[in-house]
mmCIF file of C-alpha atoms in Angstrom:
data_model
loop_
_atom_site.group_PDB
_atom_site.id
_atom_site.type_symbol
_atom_site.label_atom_id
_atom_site.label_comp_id
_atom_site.label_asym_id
_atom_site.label_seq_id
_atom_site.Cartn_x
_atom_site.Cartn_y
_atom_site.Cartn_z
ATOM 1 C CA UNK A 1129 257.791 23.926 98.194
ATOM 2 C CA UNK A 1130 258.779 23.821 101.659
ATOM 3 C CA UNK A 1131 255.111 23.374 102.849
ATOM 4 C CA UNK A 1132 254.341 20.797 100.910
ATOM 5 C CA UNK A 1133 257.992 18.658 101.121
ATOM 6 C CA UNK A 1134 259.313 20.007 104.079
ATOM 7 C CA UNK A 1135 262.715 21.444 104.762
ATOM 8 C CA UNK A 1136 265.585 18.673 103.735
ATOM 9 C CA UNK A 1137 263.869 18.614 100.042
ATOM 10 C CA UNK A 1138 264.186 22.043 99.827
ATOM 11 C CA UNK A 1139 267.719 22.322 100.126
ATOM 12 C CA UNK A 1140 267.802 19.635 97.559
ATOM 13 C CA UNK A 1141 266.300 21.545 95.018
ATOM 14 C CA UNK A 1142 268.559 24.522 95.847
ATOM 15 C CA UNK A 1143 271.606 22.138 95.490
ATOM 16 C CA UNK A 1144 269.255 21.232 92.106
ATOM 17 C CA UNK A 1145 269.450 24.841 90.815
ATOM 18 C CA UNK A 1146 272.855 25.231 92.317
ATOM 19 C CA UNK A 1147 274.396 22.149 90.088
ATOM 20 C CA UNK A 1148 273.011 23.946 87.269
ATOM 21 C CA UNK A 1149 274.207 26.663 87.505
ATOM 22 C CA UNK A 1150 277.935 24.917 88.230
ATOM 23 C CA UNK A 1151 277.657 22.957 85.469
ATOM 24 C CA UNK A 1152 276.700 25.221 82.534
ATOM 25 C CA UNK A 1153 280.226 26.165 81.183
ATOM 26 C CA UNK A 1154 280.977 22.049 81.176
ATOM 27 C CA UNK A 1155 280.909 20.137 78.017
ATOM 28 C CA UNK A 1156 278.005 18.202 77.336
ATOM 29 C CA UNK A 1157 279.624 15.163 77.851
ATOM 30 C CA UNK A 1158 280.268 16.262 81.454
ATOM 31 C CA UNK A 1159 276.847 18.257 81.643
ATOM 32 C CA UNK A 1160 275.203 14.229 80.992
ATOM 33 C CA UNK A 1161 277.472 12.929 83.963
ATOM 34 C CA UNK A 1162 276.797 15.664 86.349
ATOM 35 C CA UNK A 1163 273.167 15.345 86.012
ATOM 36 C CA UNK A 1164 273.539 11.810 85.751
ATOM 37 C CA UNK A 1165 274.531 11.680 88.910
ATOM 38 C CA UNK A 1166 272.643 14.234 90.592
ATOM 39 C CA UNK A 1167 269.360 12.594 90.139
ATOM 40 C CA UNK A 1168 271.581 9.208 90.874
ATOM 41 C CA UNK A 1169 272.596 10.594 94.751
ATOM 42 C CA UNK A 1170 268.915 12.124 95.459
ATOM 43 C CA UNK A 1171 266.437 9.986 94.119
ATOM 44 C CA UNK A 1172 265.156 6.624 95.333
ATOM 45 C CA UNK A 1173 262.852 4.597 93.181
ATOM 46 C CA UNK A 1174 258.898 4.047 93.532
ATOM 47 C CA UNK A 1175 256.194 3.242 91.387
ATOM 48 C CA UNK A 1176 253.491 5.646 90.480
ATOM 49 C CA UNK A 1177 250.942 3.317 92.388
ATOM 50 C CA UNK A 1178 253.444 3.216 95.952
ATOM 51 C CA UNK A 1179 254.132 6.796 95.541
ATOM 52 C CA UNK A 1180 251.018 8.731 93.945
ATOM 53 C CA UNK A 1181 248.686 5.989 93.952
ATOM 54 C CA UNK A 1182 248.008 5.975 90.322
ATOM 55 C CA UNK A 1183 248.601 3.439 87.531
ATOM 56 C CA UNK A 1184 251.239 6.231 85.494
ATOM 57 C CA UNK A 1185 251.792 9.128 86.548
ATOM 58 C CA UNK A 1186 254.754 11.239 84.707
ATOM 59 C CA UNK A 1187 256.191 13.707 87.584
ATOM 60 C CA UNK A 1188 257.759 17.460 86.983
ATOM 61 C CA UNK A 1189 260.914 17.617 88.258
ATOM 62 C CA UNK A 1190 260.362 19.612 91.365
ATOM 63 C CA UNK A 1191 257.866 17.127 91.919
ATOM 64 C CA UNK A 1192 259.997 14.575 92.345
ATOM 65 C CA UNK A 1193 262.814 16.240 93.923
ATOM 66 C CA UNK A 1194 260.253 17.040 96.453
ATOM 67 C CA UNK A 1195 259.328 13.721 97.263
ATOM 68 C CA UNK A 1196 262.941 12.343 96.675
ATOM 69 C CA UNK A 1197 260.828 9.372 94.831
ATOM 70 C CA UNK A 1198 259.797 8.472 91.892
ATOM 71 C CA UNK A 1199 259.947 5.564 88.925
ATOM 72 C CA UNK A 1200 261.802 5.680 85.276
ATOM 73 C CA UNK A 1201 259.670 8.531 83.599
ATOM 74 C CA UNK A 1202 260.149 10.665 86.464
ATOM 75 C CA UNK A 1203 263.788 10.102 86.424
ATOM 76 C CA UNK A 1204 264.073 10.424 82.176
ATOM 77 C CA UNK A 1205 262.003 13.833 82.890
ATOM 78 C CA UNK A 1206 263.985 14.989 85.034
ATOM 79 C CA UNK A 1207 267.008 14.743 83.803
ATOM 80 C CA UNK A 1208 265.840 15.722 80.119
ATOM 81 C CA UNK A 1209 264.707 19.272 81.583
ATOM 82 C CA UNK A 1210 267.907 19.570 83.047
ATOM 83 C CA UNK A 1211 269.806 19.270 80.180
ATOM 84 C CA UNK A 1212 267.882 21.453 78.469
ATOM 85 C CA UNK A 1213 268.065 23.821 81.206
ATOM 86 C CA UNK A 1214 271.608 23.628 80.583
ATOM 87 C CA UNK A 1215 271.614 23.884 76.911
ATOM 88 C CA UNK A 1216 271.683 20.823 75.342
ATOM 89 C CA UNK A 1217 269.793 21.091 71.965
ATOM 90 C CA UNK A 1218 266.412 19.628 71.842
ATOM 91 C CA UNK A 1219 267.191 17.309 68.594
ATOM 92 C CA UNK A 1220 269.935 15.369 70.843
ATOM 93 C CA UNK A 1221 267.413 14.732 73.681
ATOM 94 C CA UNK A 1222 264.644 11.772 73.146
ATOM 95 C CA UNK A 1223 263.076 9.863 75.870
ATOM 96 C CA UNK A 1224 263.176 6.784 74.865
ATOM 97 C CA UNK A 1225 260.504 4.276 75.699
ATOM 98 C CA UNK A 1226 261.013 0.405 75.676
ATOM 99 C CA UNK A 1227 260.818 -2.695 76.723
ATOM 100 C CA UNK A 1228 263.428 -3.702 79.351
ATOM 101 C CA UNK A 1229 264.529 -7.348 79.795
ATOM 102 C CA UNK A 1230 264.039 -9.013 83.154
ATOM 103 C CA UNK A 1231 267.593 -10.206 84.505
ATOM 104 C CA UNK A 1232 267.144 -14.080 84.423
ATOM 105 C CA UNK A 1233 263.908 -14.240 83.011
ATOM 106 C CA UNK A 1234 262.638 -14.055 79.308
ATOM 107 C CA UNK A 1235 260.209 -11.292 80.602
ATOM 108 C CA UNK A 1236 260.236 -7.737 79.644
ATOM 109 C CA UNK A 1237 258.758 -4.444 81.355
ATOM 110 C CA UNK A 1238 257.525 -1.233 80.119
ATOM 111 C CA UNK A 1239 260.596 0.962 80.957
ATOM 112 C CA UNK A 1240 261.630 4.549 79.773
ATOM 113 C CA UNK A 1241 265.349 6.368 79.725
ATOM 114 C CA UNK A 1242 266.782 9.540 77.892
ATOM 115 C CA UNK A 1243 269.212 9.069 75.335
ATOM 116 C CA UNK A 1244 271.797 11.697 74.389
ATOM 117 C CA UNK A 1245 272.102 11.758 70.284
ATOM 118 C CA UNK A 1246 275.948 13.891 69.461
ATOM 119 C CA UNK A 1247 274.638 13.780 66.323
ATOM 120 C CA UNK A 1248 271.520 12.930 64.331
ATOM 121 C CA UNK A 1249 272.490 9.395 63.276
ATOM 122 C CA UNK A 1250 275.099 8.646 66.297
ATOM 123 C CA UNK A 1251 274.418 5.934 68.489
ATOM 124 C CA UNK A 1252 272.315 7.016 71.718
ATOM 125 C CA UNK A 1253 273.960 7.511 75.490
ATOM 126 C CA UNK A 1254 271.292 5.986 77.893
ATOM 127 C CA UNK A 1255 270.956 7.651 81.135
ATOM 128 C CA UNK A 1256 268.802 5.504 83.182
ATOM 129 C CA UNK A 1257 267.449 5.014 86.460
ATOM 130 C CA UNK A 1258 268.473 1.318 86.701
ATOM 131 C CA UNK A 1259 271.735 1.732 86.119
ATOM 132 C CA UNK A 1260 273.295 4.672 87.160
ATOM 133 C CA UNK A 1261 276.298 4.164 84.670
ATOM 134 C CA UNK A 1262 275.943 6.450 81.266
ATOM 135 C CA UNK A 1263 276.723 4.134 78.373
ATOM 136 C CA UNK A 1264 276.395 3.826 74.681
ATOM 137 C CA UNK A 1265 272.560 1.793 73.584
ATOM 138 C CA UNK A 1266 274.992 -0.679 71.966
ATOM 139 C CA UNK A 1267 275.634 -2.116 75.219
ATOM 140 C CA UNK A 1268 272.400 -2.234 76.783
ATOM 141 C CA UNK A 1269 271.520 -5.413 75.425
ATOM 142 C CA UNK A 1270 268.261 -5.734 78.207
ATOM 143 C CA UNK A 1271 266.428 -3.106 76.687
ATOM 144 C CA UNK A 1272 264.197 -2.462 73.157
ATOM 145 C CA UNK A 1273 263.049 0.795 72.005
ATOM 146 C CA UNK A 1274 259.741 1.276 71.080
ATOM 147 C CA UNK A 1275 259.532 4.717 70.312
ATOM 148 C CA UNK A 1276 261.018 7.726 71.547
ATOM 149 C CA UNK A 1277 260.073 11.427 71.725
ATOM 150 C CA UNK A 1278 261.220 14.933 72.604
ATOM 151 C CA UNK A 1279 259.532 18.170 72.499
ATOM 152 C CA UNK A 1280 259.799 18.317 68.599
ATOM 153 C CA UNK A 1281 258.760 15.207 67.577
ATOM 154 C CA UNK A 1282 257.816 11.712 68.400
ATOM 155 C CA UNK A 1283 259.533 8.836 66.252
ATOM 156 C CA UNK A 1284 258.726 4.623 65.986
ATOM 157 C CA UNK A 1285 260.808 1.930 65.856
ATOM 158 C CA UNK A 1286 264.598 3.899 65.714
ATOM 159 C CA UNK A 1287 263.651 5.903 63.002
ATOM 160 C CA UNK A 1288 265.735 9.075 62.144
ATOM 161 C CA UNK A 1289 262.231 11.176 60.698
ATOM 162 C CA UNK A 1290 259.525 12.301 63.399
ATOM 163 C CA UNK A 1291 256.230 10.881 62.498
ATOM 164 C CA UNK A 1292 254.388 12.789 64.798
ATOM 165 C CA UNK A 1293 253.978 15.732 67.146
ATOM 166 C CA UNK A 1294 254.689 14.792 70.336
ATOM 167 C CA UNK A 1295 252.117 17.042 72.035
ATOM 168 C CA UNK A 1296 249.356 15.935 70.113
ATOM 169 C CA UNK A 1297 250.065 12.678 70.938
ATOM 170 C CA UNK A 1298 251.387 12.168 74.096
ATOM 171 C CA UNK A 1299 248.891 14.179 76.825
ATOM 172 C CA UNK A 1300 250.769 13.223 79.585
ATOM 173 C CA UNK A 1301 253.657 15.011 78.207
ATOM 174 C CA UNK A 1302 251.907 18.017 76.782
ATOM 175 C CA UNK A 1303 251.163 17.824 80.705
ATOM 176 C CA UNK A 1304 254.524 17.662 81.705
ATOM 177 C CA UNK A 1305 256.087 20.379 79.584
ATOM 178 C CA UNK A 1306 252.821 22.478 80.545
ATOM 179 C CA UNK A 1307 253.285 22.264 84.703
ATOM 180 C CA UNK A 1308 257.246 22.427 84.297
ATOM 181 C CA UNK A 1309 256.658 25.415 82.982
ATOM 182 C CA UNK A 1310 254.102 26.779 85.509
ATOM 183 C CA UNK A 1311 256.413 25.778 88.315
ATOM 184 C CA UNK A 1312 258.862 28.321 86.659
ATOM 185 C CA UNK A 1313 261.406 25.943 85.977
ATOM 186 C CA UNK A 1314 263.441 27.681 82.833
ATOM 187 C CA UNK A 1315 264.386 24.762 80.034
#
């Protein structure tokens, strides 16, 4: 990694794997804040055609803690493999596309974030990359969900009942979970 990234990100993925390791005996209500705010404090945002020169691109997360860039999927990813990494069940993790309302415009963009589900039915926290506050979906009025999707299934339009594999579906994220792997990053 140090090759390729050069010194300073290195010691940012240490401090990575070192905030994971810190954090594991936290409740997951802290676990979501920590994180939170790690990716908050080392990550500056870029889209996938300033920073890899590519219409979408979805990012591993050493990947983007080696650039110290990246756009709202990279973020989401991130932090979604770090809670996992941590322990946080699968079935309360969904990255949750949608469309995100354009402050004083009627315009929306294509936007993803990672909601935290306690509980099957409970109302989502959104960590996202635009604001760097946790808070319940109920008061993020600017955005929409489209569909979300973990690494069990892939659901439309809030539903509570996956109507799809998510691998099968999604390549980029077959991709994602594939590389993340490869890099030997434990989840």
């Amino acid at each position: 990694m140090g090759q390729k990234y050069g010194p300073a990100r290195v010691i940012v993925a240490r401090n990575w794997q070192a905030m994971l390791v810190q954090t594991q005996s936290k409740s997951e209500q802290q676990q979501i804040l920590i994180v939170n705010d790690f990716f908050a404090r080392n990550l500056r945002y870029q889209t996938d055609i300033q920073l890899w020169k590519q219409n979408d691109y979805w990012a591993t997360p050493l990947e983007t803690l080696g650039r110290g860039l990246g756009d709202c999927e990279d973020y989401a990813i991130a932090k979604y493999i770090s809670l996992r990494a941590l322990g946080v069940s699968d079935d309360k993790l969904r990255l949750i596309y949608v469309k995100a309302k354009l402050a004083g415009t009627n315009k929306t963009q294509a936007h993803m974030v990672l909601g935290y589900f306690a509980t099957p039915n409970a109302q989502p926290l959104i960590l996202d990359s635009l604001i760097t506050k946790v808070l319940p979906a109920a008061k993020r009025v600017d955005l929409s969900p489209v569909f979300s999707f973990n690494s069990q299934g892939l659901w439309a339009n809030n539903s509570t009942k996956s109507v799809a594999s998510p691998t099968a579906r999604l390549s980029r994220w077959r991709k994602i979970l594939e590389q993340t792997s490869q890099e030997g990053v434990m989840w």
